[in-house]
mmCIF file of C-alpha atoms in Angstrom:
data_model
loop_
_atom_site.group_PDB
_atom_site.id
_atom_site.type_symbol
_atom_site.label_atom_id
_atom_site.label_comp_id
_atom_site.label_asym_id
_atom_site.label_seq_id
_atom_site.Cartn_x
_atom_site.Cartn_y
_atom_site.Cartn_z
ATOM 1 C CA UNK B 1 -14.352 43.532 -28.423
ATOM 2 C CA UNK B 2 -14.907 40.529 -30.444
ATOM 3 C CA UNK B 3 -11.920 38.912 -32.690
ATOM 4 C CA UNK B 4 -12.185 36.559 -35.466
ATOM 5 C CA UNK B 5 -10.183 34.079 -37.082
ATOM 6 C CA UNK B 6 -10.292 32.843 -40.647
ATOM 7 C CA UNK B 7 -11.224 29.816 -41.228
ATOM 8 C CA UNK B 8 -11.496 28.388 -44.955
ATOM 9 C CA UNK B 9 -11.871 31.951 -45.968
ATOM 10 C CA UNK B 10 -15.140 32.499 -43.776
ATOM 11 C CA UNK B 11 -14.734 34.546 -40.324
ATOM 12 C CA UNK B 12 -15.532 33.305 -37.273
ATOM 13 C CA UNK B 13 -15.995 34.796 -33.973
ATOM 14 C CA UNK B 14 -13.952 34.401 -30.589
ATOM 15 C CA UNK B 15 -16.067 34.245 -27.523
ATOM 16 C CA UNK B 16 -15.122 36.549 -25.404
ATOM 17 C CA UNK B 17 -13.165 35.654 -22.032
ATOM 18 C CA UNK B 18 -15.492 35.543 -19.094
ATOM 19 C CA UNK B 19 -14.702 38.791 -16.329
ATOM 20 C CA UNK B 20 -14.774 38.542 -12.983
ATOM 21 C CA UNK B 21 -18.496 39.925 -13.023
ATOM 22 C CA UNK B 22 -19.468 37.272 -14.841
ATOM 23 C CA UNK B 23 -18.240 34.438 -12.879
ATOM 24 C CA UNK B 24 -21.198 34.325 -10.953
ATOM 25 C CA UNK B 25 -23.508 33.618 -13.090
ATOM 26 C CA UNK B 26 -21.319 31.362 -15.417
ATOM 27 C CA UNK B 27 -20.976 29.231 -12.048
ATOM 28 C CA UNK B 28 -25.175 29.262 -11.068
ATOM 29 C CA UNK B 29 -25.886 28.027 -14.651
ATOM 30 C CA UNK B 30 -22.776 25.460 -14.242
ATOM 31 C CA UNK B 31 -25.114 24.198 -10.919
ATOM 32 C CA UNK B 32 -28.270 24.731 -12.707
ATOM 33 C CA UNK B 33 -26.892 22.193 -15.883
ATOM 34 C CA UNK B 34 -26.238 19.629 -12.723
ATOM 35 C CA UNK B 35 -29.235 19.684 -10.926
ATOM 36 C CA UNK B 36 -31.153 19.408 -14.404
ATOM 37 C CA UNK B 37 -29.088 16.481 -15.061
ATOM 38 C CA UNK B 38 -29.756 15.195 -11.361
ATOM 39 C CA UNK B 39 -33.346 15.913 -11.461
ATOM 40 C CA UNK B 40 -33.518 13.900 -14.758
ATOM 41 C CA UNK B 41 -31.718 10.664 -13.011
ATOM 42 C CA UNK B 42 -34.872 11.162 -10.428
ATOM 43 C CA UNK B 43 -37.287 10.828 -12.951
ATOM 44 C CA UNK B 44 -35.698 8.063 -14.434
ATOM 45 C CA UNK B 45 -35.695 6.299 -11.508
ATOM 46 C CA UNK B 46 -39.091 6.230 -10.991
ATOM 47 C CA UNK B 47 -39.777 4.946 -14.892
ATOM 48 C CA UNK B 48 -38.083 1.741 -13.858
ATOM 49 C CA UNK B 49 -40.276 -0.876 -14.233
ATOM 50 C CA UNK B 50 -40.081 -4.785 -14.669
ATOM 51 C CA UNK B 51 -38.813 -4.875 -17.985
ATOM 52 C CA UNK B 52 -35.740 -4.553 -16.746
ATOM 53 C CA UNK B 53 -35.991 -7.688 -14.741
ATOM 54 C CA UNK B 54 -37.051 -9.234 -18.057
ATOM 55 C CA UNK B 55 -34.003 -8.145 -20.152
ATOM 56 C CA UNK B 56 -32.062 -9.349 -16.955
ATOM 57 C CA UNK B 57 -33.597 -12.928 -17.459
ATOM 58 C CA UNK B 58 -33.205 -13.250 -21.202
ATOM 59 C CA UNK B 59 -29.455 -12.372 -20.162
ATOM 60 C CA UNK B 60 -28.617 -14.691 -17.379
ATOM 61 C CA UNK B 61 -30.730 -17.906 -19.128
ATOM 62 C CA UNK B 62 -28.736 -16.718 -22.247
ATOM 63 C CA UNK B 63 -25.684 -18.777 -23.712
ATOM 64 C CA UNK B 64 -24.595 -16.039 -25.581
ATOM 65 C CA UNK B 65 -23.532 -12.401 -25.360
ATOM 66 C CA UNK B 66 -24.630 -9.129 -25.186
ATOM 67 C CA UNK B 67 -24.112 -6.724 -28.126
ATOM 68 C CA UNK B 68 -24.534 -3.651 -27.872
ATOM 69 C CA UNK B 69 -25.700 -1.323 -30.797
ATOM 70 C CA UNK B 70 -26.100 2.560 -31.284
ATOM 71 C CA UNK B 71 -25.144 5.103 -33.783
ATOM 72 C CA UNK B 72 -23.501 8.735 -33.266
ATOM 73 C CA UNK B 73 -23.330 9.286 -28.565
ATOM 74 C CA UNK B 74 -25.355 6.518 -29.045
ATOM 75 C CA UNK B 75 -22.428 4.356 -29.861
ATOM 76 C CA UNK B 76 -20.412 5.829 -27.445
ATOM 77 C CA UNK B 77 -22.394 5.336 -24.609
ATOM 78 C CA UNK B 78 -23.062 1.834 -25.891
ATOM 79 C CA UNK B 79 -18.900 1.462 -25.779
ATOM 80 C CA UNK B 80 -19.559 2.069 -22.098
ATOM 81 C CA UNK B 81 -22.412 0.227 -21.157
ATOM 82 C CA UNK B 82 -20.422 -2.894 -22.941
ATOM 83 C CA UNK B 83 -17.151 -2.024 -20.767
ATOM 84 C CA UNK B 84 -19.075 -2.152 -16.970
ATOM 85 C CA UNK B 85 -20.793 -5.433 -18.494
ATOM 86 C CA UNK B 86 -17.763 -7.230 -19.352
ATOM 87 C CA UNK B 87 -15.710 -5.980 -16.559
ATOM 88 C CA UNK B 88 -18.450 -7.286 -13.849
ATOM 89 C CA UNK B 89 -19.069 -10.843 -15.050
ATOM 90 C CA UNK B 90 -21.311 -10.426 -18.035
ATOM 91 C CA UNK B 91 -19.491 -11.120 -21.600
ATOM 92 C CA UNK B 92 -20.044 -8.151 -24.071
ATOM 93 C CA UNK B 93 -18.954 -6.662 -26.954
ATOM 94 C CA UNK B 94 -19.893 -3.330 -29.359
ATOM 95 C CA UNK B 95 -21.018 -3.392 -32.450
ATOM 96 C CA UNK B 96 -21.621 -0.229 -35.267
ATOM 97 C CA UNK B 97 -24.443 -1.265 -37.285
ATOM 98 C CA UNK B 98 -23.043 0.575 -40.453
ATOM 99 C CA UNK B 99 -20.204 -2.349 -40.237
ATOM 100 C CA UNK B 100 -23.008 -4.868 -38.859
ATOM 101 C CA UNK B 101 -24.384 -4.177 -42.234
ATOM 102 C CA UNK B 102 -21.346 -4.576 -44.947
ATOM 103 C CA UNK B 103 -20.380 -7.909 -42.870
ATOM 104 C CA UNK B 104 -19.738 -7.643 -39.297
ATOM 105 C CA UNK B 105 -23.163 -9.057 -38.521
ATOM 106 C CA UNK B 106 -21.083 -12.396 -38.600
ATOM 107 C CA UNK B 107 -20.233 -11.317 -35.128
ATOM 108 C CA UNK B 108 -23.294 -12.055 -33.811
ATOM 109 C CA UNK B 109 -24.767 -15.742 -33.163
ATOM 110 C CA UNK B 110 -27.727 -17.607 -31.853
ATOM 111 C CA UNK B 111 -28.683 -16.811 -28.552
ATOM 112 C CA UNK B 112 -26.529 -13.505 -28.052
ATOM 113 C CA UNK B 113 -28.818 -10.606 -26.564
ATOM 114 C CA UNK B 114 -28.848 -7.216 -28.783
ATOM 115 C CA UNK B 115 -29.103 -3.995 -26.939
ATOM 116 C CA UNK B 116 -29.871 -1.372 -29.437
ATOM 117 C CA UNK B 117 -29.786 2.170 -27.878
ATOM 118 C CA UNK B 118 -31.273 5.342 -29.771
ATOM 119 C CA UNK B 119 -32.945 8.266 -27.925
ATOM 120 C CA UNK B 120 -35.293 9.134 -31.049
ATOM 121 C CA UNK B 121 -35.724 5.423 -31.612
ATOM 122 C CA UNK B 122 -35.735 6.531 -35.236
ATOM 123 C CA UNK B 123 -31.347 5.693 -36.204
ATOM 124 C CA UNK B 124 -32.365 4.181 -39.553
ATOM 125 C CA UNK B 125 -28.791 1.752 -39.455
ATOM 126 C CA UNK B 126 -29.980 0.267 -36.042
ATOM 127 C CA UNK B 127 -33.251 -0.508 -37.122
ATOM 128 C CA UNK B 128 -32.178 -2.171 -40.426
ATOM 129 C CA UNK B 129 -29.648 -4.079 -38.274
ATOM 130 C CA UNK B 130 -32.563 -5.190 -36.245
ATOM 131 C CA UNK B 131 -34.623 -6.052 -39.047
ATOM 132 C CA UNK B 132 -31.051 -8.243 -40.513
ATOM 133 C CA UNK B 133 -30.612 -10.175 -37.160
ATOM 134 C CA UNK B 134 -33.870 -11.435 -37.430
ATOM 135 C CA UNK B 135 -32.825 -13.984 -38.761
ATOM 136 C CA UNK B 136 -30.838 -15.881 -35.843
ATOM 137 C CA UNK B 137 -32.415 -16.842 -32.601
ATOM 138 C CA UNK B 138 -31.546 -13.594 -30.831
ATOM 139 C CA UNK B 139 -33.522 -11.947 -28.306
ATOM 140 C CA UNK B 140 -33.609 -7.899 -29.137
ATOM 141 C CA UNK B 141 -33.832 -5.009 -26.252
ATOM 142 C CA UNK B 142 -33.909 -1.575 -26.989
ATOM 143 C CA UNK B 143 -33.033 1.704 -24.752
ATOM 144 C CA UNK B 144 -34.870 4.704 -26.265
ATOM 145 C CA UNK B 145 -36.880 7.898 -25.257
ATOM 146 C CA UNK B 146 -39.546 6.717 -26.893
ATOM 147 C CA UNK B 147 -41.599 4.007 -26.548
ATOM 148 C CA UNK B 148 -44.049 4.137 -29.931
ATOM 149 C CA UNK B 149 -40.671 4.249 -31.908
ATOM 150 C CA UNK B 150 -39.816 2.137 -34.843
ATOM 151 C CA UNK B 151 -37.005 0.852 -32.799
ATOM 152 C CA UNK B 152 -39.118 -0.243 -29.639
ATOM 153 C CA UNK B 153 -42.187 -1.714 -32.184
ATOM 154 C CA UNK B 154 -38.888 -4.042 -34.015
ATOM 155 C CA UNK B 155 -37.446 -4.490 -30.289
ATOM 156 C CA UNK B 156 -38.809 -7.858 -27.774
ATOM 157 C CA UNK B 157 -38.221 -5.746 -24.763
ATOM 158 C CA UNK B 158 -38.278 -2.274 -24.043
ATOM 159 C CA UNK B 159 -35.833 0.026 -21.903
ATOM 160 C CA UNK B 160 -37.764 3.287 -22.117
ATOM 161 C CA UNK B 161 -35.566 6.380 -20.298
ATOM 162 C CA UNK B 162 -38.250 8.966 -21.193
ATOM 163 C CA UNK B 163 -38.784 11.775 -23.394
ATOM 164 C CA UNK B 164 -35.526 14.211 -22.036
ATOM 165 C CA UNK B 165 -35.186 17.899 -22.005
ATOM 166 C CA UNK B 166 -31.393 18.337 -23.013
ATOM 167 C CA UNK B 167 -29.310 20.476 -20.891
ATOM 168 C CA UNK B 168 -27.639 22.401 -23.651
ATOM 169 C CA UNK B 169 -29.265 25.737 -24.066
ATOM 170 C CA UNK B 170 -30.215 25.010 -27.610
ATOM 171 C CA UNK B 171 -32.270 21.831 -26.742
ATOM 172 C CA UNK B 172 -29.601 19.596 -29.105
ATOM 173 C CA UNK B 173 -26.464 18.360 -27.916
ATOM 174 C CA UNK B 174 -27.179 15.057 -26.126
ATOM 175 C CA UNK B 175 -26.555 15.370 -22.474
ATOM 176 C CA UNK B 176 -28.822 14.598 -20.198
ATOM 177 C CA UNK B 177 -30.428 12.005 -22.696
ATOM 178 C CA UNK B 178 -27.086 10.481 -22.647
ATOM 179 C CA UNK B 179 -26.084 10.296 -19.486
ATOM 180 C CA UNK B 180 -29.804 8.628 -18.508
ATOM 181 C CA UNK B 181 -28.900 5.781 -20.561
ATOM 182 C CA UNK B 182 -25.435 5.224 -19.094
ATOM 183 C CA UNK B 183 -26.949 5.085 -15.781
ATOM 184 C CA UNK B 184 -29.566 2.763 -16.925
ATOM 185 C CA UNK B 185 -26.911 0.733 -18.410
ATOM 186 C CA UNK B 186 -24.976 1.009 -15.042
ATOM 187 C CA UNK B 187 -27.968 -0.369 -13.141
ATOM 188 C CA UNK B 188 -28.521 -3.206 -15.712
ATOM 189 C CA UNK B 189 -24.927 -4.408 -15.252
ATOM 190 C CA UNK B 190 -25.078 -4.130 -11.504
ATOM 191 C CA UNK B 191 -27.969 -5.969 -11.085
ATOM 192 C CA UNK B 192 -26.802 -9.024 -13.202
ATOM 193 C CA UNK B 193 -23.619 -8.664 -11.426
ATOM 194 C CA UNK B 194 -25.408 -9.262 -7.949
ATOM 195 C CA UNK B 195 -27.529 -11.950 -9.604
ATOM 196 C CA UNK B 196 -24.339 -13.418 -10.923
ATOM 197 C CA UNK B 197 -22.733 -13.942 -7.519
ATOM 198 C CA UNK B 198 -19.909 -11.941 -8.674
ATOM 199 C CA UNK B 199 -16.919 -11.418 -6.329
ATOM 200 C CA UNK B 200 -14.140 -9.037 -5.646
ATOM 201 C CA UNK B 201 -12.373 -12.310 -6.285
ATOM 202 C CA UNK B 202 -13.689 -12.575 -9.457
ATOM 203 C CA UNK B 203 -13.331 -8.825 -9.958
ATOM 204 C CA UNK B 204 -9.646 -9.390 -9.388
ATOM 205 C CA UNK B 205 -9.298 -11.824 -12.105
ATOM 206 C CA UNK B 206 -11.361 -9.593 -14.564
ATOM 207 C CA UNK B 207 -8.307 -6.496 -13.703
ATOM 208 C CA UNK B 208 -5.273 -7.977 -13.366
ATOM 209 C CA UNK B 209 -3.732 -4.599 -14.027
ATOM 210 C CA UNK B 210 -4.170 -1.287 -12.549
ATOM 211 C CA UNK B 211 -4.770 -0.307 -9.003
ATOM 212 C CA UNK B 212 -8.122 -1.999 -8.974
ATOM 213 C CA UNK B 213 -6.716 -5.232 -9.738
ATOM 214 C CA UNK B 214 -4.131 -5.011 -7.546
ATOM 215 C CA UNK B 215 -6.202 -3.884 -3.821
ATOM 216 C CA UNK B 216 -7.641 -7.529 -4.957
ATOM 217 C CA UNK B 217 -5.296 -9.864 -5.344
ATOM 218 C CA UNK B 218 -3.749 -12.307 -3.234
ATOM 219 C CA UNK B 219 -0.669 -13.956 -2.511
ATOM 220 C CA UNK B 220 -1.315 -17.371 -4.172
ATOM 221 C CA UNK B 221 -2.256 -15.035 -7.402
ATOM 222 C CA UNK B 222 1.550 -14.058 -7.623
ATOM 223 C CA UNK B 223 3.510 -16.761 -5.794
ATOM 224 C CA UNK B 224 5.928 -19.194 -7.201
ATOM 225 C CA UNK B 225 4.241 -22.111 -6.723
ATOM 226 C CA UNK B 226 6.240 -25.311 -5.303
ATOM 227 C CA UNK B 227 5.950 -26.965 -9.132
ATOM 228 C CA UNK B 228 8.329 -24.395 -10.289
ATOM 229 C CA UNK B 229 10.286 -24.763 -7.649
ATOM 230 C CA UNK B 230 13.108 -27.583 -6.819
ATOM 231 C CA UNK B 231 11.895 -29.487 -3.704
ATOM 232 C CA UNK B 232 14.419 -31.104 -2.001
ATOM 233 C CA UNK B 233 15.024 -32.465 2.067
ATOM 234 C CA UNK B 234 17.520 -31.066 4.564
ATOM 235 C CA UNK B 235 19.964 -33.916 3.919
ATOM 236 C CA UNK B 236 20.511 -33.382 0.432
ATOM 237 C CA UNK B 237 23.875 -33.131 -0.507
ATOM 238 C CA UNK B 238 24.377 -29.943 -1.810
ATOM 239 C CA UNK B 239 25.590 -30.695 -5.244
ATOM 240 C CA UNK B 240 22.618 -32.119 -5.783
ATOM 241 C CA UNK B 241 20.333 -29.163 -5.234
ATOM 242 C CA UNK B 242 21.770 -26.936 -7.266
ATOM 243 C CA UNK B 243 21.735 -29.426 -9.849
ATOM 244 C CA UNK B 244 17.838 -29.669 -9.500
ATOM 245 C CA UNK B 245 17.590 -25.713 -9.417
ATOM 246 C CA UNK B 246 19.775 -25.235 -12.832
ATOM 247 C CA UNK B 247 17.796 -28.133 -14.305
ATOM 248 C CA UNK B 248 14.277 -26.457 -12.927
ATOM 249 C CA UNK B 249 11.613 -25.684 -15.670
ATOM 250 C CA UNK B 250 11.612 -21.915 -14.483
ATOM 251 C CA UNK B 251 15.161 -21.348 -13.438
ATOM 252 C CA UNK B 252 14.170 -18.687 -10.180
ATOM 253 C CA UNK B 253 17.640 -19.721 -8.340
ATOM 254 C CA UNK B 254 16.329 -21.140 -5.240
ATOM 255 C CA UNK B 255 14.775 -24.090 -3.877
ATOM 256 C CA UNK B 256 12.762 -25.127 -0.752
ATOM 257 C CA UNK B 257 13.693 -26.742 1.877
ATOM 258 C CA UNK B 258 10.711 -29.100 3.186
ATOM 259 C CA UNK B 259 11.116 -31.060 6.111
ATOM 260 C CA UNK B 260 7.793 -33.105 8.049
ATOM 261 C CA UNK B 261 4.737 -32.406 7.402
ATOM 262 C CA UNK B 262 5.336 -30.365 3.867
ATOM 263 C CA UNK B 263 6.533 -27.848 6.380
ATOM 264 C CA UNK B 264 9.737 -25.323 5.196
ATOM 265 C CA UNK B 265 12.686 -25.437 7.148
ATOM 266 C CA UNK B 266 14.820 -23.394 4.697
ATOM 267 C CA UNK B 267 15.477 -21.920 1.347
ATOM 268 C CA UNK B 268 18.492 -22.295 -0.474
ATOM 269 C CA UNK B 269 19.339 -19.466 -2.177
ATOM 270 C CA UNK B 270 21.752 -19.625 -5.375
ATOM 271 C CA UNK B 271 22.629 -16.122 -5.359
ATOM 272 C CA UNK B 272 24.209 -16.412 -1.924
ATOM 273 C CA UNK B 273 26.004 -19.642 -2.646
ATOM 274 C CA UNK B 274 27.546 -17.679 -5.264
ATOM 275 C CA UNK B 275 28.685 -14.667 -3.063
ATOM 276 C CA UNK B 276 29.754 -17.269 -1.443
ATOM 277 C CA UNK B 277 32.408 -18.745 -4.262
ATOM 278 C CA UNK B 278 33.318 -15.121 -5.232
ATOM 279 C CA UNK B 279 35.050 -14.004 -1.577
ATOM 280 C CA UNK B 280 37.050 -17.465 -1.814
ATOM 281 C CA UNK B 281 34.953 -19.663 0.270
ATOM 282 C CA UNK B 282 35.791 -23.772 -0.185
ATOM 283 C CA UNK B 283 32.732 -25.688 -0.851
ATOM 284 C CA UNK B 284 32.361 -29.217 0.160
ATOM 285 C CA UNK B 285 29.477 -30.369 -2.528
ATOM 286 C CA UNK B 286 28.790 -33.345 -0.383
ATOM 287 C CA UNK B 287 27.327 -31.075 2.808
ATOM 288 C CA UNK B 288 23.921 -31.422 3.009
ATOM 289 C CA UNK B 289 21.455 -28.392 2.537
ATOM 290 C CA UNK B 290 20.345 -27.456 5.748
ATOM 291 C CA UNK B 291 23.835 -26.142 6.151
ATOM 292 C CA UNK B 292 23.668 -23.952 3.606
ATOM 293 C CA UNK B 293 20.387 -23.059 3.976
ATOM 294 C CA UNK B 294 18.346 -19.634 5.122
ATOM 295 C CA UNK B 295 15.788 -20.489 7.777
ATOM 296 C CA UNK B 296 12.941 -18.699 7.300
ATOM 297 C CA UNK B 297 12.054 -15.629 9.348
ATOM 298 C CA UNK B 298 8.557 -16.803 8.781
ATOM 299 C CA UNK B 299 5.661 -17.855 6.662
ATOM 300 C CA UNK B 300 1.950 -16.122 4.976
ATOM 301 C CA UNK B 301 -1.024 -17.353 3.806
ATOM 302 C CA UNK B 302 -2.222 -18.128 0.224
ATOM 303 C CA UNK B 303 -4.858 -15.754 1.475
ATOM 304 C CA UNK B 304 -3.306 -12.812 2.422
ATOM 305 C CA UNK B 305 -3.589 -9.623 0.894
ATOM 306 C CA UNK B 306 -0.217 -8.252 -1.344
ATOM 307 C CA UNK B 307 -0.323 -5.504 0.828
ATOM 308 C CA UNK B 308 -0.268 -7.940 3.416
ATOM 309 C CA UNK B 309 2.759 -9.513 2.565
ATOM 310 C CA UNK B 310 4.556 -5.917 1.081
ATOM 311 C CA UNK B 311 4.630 -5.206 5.442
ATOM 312 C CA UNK B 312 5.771 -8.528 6.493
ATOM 313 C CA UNK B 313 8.605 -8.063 3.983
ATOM 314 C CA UNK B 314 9.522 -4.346 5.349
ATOM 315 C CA UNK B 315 9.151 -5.674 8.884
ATOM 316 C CA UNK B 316 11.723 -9.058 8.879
ATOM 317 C CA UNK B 317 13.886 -7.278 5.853
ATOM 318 C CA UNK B 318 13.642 -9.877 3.729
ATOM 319 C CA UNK B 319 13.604 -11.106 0.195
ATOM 320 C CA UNK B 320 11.034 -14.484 0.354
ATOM 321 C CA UNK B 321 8.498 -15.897 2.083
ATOM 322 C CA UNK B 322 7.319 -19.406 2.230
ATOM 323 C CA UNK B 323 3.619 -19.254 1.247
ATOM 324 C CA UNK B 324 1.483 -22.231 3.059
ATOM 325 C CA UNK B 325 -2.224 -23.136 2.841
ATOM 326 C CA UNK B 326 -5.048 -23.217 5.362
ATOM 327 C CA UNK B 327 -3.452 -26.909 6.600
ATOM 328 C CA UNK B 328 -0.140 -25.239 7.032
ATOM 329 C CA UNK B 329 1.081 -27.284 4.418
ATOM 330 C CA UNK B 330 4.228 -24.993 2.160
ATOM 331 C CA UNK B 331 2.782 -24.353 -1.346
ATOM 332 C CA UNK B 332 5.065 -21.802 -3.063
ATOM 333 C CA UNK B 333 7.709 -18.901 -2.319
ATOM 334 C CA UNK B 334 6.774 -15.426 -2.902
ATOM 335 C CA UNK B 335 8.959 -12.870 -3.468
ATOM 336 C CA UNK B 336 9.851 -9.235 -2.662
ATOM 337 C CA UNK B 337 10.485 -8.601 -6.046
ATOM 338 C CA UNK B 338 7.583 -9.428 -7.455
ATOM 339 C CA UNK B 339 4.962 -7.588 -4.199
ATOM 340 C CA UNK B 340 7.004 -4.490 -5.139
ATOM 341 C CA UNK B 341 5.825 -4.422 -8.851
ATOM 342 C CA UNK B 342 2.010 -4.300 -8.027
ATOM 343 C CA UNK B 343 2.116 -2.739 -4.967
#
């Protein structure tokens, strides 16, 4: 039995809850949606052809930006075809062409690349954005299902994914249309990202944040390095020391101990000087660091991984580490504190 609900005084139908006899065939057409979807990525495949490689060209030799166009899924595809371009090296923003064209064209300047992406080819907004831009040296691609529309004739290069049949049952919603053009924008990013050079170390610094980020980063990328940290020799009276480290432009507590050789003998740690004071211990100010000083348990590379250095502080029990470089030379401190945050 159907029931209804009203809705701005019309009634409209509830689907009906799918029975166990149903299931089956609820889950084949599920598969069948998939493998039409998968089928169309095949096709597409074989469509590539070397205007890619153009497109990729005008955007590496270019001193500007991409920005990317598209009205409706369009748009939101567009949103993520910017976000994997940005994200791997190649600078990229989004732009609606209704807002392009009451004043947010000022966004876009000489030598930026436009991607314009409409199945039909037909968006009326993209193409009079197209026809606006015109105006500044910009080179125009656009990603369409067809390649004899207005948008591809207004377009220098042409992305074209193909005439698509949808997978919705009515032949409307955009789906597999769609999700052709996010994997051509997927490819497009990749490939300038291997043309770029692009690291995981400069993937690191593009995701600071985030799980990503952090499987990337290194020790030097969260160490205290030795310019925010008092330097001082073994022999320094004490007094002086914690003079420099209450006086230090980041005020961290401690100070390193560097002996020969920019090598660490110790770290002088505020905190336990002041445990120190609190059970009733006499001070003499004039006794030199080292013996006051912690000696450290041992040392880690500017290179090393955070998870890395998150084991060597569970194996020694410790709370810092002297970070050195590839001469063995000290170069910061990095704490347990701050590993535990990110990892």
């Amino acid at each position: 039995m159907i029931g209804c609900i009203r809705k701005d005084n019309e009634q409209m139908p509830l689907a009906r809850l799918i029975g166990d006899a149903e299931q089956f065939s609820v889950i084949e057409r599920v598969r069948a949606i998939i493998r039409q979807e998968a089928a169309a990525l095949e096709t597409l495949a074989n469509r590539v052809d070397e205007h890619i490689c153009t497109i990729a060209d005008h955007i590496l030799s270019s001193t500007g930006i991409v920005v990317v166009c598209g009205i409706g899924k369009s748009r939101l595809v567009g949103e993520k075809i910017s976000a994997t371009l940005a994200s791997t090296g190649t600078p990229s923003i989004t732009l609606d062409p209704v807002d392009a064209l009451h004043g947010d064209l000022g966004r876009v300047r000489p030598g930026d690349i436009i991607l314009a992406i409409s199945n039909s080819g037909e968006t009326a907004e993209l193409i009079q954005l197209i026809r606006s831009v015109r105006r500044l040296s910009v080179v125009v691609a656009a990603m369409t299902g067809s390649a004899t529309s207005s948008l591809a004739q207004a377009a220098d290069v042409v992305l074209d994914i193909g005439q698509m049949q949808e997978a919705c049952a009515l032949g409307l919603a955009p789906t597999t249309s769609m999700m052709a053009m996010a994997a051509m924008g997927d490819a497009l990013a990749l490939i300038l990202q291997e043309r770029r050079g692009f690291t995981r170390q400069d993937f690191a610094r593009l995701h600071p944040s985030g799980s990503l980020g952090h499987q990337l980063m290194r020790v030097r990328d969260v160490m205290c390095p030795l310019g925010s940290i008092p330097v001082i020799g073994p022999d320094t009276p004490l007094s002086l020391a914690l003079l420099s480290m209450c006086c230090a432009s980041r005020k961290l507590g401690v100070a390193a101990i560097v002996g020969e050789q920019c090598k660490v003998v110790g770290i002088l740690i505020g905190e336990s000087i002041g445990r120190l004071v609190e059970r009733g211990a006499t001070l003499d100010l004039n006794d030199p660091v080292k013996q006051h000083m912690q000696q450290p348990h041992t040392t880690i590379s500017e290179h090393a991984s955070l998870g890395q250095a998150a084991q060597l502080f569970r194996q020694h029990e410790i709370e810092l580490v002297p970070v050195h470089d590839d001469q063995e030379r000290v170069i910061g401190l990095i704490s347990r504190q701050n590993v535990q945050k990110l990892v």
